Short mmCIF file of C-alpha atoms and ligand atoms in Angstrom, two decimals:
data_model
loop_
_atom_site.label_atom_id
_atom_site.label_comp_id
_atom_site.label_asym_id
_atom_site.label_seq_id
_atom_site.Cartn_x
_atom_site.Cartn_y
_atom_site.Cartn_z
CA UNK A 25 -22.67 3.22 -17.60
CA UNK A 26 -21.84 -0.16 -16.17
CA UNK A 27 -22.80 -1.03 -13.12
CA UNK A 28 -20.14 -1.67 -9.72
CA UNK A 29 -19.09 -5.27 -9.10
CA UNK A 30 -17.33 -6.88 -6.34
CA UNK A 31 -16.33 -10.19 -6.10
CA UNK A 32 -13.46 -11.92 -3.83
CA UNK A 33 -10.95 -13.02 -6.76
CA UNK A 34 -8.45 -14.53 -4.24
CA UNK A 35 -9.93 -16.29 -0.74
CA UNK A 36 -7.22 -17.70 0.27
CA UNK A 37 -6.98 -15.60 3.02
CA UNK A 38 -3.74 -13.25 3.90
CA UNK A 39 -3.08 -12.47 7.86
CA UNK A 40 -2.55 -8.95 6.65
CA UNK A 41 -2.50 -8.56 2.90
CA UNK A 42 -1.18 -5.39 1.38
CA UNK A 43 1.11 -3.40 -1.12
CA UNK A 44 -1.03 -4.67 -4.12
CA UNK A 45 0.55 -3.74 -7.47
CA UNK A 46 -0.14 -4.73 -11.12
CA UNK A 47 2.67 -6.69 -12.81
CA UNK A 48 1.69 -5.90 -16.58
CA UNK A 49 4.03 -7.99 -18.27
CA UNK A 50 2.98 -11.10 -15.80
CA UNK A 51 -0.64 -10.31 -16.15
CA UNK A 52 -1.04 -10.88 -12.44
CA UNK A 53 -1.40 -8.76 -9.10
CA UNK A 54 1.62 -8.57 -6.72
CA UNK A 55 0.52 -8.41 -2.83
CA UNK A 56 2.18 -9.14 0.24
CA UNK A 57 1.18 -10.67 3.57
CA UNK A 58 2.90 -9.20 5.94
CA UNK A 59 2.70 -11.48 8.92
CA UNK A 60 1.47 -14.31 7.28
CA UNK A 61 5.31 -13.19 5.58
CA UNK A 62 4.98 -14.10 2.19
CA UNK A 63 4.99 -12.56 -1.37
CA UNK A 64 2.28 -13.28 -3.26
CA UNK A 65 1.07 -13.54 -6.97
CA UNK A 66 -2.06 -13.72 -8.45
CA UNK A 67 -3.03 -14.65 -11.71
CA UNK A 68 -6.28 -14.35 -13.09
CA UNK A 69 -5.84 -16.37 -15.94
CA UNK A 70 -5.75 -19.40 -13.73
CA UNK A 71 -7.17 -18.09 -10.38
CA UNK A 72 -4.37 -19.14 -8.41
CA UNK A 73 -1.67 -17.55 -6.08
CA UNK A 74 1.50 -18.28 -6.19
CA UNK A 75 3.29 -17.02 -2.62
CA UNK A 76 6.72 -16.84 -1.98
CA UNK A 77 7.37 -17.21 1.77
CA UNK A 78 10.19 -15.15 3.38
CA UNK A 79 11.74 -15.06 6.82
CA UNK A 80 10.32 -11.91 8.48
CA UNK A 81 7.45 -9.64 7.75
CA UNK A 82 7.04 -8.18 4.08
CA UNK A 83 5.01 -4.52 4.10
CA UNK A 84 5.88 -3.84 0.36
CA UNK A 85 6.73 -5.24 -2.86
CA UNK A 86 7.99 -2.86 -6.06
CA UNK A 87 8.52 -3.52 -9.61
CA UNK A 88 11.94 -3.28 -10.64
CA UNK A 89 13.78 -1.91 -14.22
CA UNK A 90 16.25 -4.58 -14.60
CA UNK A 91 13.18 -7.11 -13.89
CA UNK A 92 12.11 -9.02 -10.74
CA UNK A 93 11.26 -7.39 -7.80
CA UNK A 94 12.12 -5.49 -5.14
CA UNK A 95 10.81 -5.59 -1.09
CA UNK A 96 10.63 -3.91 1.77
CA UNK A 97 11.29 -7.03 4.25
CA UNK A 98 11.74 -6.20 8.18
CA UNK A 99 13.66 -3.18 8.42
CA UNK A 100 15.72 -3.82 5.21
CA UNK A 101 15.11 -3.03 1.60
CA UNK A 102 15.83 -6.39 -0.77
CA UNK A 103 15.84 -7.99 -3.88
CA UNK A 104 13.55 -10.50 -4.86
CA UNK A 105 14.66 -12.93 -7.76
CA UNK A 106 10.88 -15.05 -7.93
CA UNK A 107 11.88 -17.92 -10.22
CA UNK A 108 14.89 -18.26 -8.16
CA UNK A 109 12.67 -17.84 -5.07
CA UNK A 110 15.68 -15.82 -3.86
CA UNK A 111 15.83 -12.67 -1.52
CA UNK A 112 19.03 -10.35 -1.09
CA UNK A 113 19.47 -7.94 1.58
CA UNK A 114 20.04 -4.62 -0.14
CA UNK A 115 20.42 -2.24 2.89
CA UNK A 116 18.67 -1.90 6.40
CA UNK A 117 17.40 1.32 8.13
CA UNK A 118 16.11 1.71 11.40
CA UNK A 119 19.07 0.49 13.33
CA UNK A 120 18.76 2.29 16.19
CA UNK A 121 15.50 0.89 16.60
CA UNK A 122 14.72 -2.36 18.38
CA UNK A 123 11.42 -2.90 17.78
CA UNK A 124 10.25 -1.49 14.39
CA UNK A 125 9.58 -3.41 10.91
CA UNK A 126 8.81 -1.26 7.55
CA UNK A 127 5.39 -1.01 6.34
CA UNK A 128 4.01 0.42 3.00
CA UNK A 129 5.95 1.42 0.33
CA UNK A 130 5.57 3.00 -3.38
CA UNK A 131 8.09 3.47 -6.33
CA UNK A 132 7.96 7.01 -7.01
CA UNK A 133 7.72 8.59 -11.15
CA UNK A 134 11.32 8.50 -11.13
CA UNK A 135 11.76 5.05 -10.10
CA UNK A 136 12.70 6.04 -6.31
CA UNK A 137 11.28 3.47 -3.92
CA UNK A 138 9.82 5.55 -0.96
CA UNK A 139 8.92 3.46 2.38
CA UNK A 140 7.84 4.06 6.49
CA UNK A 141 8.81 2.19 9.21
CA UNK A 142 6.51 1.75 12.06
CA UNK A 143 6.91 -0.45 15.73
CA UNK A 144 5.86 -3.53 15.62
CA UNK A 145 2.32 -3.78 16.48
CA UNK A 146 1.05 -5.36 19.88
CA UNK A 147 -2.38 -6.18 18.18
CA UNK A 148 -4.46 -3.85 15.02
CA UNK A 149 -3.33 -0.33 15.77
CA UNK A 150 -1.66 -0.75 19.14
CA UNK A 151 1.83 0.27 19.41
CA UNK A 152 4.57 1.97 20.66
CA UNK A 153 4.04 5.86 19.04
CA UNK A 154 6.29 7.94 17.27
CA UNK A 155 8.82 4.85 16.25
CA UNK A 156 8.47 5.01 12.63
CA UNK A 157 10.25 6.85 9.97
CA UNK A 158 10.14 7.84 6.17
CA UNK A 159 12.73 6.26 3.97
CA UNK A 160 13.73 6.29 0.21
CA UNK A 161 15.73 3.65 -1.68
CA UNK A 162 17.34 6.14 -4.39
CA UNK A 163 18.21 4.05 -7.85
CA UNK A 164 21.93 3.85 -6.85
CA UNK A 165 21.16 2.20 -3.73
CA UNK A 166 21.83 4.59 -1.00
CA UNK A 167 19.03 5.53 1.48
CA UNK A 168 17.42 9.19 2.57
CA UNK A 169 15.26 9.46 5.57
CA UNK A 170 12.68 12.78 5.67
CA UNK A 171 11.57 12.55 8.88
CA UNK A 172 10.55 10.64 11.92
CA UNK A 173 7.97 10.18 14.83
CA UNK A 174 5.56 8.48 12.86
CA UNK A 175 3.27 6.22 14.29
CA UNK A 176 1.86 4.30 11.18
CA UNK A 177 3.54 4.43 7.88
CA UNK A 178 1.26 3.97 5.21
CA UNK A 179 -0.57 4.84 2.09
CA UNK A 180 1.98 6.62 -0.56
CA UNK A 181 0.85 8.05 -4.01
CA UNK A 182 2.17 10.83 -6.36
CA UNK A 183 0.11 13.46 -7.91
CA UNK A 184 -0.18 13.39 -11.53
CA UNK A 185 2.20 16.08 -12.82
CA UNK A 186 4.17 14.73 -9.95
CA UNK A 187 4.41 17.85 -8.04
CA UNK A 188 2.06 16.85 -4.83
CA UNK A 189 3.35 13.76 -2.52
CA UNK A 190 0.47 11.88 -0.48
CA UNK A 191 1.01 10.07 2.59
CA UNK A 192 -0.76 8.94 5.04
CA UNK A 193 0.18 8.24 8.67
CA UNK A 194 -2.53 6.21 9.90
CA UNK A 195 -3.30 7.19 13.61
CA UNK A 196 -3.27 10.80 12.37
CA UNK A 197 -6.37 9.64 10.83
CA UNK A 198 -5.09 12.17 8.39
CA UNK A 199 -4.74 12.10 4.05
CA UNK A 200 -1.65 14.46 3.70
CA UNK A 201 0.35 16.29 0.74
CA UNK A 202 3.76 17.70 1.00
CA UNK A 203 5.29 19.87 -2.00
CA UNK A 204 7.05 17.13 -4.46
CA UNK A 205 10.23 17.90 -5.92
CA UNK A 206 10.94 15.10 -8.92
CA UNK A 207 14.37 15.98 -9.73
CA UNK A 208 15.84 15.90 -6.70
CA UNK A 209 13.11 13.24 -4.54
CA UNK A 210 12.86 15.84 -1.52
CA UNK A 211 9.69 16.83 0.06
CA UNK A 212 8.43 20.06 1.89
CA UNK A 213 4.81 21.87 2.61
CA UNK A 214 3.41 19.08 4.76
CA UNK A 215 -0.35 19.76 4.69
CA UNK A 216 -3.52 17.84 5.83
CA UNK A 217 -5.86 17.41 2.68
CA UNK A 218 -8.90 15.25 4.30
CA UNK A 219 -9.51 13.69 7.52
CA UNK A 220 -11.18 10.64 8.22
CA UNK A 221 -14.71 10.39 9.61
CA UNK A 222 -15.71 8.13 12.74
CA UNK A 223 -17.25 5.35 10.46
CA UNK A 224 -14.41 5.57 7.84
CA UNK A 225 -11.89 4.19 10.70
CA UNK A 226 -8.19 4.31 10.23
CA UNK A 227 -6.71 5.46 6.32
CA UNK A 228 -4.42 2.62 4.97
CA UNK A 229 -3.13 1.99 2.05
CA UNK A 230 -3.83 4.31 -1.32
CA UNK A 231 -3.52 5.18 -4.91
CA UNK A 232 -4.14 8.00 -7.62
CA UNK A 233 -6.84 7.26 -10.72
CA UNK A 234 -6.47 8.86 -14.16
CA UNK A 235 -8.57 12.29 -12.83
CA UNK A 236 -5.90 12.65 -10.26
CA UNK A 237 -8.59 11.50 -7.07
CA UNK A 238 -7.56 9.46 -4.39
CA UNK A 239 -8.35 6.14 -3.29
CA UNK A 240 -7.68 5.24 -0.07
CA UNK A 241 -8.82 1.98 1.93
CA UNK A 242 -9.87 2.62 5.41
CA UNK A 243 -8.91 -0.12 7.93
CA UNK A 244 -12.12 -1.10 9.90
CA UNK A 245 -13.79 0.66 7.91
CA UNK A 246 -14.95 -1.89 4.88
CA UNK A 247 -14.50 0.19 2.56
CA UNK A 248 -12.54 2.50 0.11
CA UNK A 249 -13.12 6.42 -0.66
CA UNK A 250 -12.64 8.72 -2.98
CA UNK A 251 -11.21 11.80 -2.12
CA UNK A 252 -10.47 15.27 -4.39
CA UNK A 253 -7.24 16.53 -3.26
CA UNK A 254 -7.77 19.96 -4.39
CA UNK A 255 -11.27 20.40 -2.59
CA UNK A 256 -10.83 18.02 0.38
CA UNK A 257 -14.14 16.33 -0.30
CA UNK A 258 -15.14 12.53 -0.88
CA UNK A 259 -16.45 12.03 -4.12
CA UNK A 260 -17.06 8.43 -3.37
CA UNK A 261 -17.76 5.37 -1.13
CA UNK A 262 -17.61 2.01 -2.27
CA UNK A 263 -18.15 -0.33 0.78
CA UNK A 264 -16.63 -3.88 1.02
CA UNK A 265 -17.56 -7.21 2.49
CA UNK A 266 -14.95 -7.09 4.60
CA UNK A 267 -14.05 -4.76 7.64
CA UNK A 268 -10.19 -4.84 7.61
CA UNK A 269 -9.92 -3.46 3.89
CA UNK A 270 -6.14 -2.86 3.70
CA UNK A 271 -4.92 -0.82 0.41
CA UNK A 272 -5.94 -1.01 -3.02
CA UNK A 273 -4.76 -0.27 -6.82
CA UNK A 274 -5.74 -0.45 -10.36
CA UNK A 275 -4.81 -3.02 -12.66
CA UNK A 276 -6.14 -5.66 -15.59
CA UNK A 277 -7.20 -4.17 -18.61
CA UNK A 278 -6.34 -0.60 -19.15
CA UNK A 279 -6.10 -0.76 -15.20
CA UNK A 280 -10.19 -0.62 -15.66
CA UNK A 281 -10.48 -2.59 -12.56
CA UNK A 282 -9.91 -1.57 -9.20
CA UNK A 283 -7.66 -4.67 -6.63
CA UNK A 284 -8.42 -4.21 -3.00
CA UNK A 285 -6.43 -6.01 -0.31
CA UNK A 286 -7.63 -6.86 3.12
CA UNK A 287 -6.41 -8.28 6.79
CA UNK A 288 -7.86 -11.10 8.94
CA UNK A 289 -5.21 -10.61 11.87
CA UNK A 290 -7.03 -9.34 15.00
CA UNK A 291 -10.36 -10.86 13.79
CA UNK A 292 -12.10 -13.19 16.64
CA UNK A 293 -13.88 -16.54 15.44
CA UNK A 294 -17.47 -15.25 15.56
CA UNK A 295 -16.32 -11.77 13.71
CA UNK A 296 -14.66 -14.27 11.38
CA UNK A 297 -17.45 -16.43 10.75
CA UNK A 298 -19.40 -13.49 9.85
CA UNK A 299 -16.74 -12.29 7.52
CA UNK A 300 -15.39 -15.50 5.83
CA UNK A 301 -14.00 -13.86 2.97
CA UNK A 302 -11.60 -11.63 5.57
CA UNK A 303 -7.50 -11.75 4.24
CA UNK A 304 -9.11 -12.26 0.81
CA UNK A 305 -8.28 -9.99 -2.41
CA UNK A 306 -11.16 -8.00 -3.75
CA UNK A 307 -11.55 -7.01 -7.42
CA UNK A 308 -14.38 -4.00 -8.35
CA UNK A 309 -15.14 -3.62 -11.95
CA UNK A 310 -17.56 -0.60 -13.17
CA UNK A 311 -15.53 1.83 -11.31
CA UNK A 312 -16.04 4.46 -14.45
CA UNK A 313 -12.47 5.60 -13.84
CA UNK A 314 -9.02 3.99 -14.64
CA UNK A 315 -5.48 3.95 -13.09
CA UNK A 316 -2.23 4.31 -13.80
CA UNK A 317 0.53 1.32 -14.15
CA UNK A 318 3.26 1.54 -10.92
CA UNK A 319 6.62 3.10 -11.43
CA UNK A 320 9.36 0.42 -11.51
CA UNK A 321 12.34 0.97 -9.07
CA UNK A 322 15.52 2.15 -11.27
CA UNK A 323 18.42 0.67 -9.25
O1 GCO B 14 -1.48 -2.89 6.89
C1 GCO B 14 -0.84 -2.03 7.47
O2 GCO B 14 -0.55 -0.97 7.01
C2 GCO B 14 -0.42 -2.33 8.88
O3 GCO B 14 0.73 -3.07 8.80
C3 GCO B 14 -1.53 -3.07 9.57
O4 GCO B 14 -1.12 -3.61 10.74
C4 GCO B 14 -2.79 -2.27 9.70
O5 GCO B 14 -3.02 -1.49 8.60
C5 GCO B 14 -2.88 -1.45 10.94
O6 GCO B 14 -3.06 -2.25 12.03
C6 GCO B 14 -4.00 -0.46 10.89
O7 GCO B 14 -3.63 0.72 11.37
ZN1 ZN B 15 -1.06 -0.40 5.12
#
């Protein structure tokens, strides 16, 4: 039984770092930040991040088949060519809104990209309600929307045998499943499986381990949980140094090792100074439990 370590691997410091995702053949973690807009890579060989700055906020970044990377940038889905340092508008969604920018987003077991929309915020969790939608980037490039009305799009994950879809809409304060249909990429059943206590905060961003548990990262809350799906319980709580833990995901070896992102936007100096390592990335080894590599977008 080893025993849990944290340690800040990356202090640079996002604004609001998310969407964290293992690039196997890279060896490195993916993240974004979204208002700090910028792509980032981290290598652990070397330590260092390499971002790639874009011009509006980035909520999500994807694996892709045909190599690179795909993002979720603004209200558009794009292409991201990093040696090139190049970024191609693939479509945009939302455009009856004014005021909205995506936010998290997850490649599905079939290689669909699935992502929410939400209104810009006016500071940490203030906003206009009910702006947001539910998209999907199907491999051939066209774009379904499920539903709308949501407030904060977030955490996405896919049950193991792929028949369960979680999502989270953060001011629900909710974990949710709908019924998951892989062959045609439609959902149905939508179904509250846990719901946050007071000191757990606001659900973010999340992922699946190898015993099919969730992990989700509660923003304000420090910390990430573990939740059983079937029974509704947390198995788990593995607090942070930080308060504004943002989303998390497995990666490194045998995706032994657990990546946790966090935010420093909304932070004042003195809750700052106590919190230096705020916008950093977090990795915990000694979890006991692995994870499973991210789907790559088809198209
Ligand atoms: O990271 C995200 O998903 C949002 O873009 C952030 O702004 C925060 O999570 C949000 O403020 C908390 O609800
Ligand atoms: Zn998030």
């Amino acid at each position: 039984m080893s025993s849990l370590r944290i340690e800040c691997v990356a202090k640079e410091g996002c604004r609001i770092g998310e969407s964290p995702v293992w690039d196997e053949k890279e060896g490195a973690l993916l993240c974004v930040d979204i208002t700090g807009r910028k792509v980032c890579r981290w290598s652990p060989l070397t330590g260092e991040t390499q971002a790639i700055p874009v011009d509006a906020p980035v909520s999500s970044v994807a694996l892709r088949k045909s190599g690179d990377y795909v993002i979720t940038l603004g209200t558009s889905f794009a292409a991201l060519k990093w040696k090139e340092e190049l970024v191609t508008t693939i479509t945009q969604v939302d455009k009856d809104k004014a005021n909205t920018r995506f936010n998290d987003g997850k490649v599905d077991p079939a290689g669909r990209y699935f992502a929410g929309t939400m209104a810009e915020e006016i500071r940490p969790a203030v906003l206009e309600r009910h702006q947001g939608s539910l998209y999907t980037l199907l491999p051939d490039l066209s774009v379904v929307k499920h539903f709308d009305q949501v407030d904060i799009s977030n955490g996405l994950d896919w049950s193991l045998d792929h028949r369960i879809f979680f999502y989270i809409d953060s001011l629900s304060y909710s974990v949710d499943a709908f019924d998951y249909d892989l062959q045609t990429g439609k959902i149905g059943n939508r179904r509250s499986i846990y719901k946050l206590e007071k000191e757990e905060s606001i659900p973010d961003g999340m992922c699946i381990d190898t015993e099919g548990k969730l992990w989700v990262a509660c923003y304000d809350g420090g910390r990430v949980i573990r939740l059983d799906p079937e029974t509704g319980k947390r198995l788990q709580t593995v607090k942070l140094p930080v308060d504004k833990t943002t989303s998390c995901c497995f990666g490194g070896k045998d995706y032994s090792e657990m990546y946790v992102t966090s935010a420093s936007d909304g932070m004042d100096k003195e809750w700052l100074s106590r919190q230096p390592q705020a916008g950093g990335i977090f990795k915990i080894t000694g979890l006991g439990v692995k994870g499973i590599p991210p789907y790559p977008f088809a198209g």
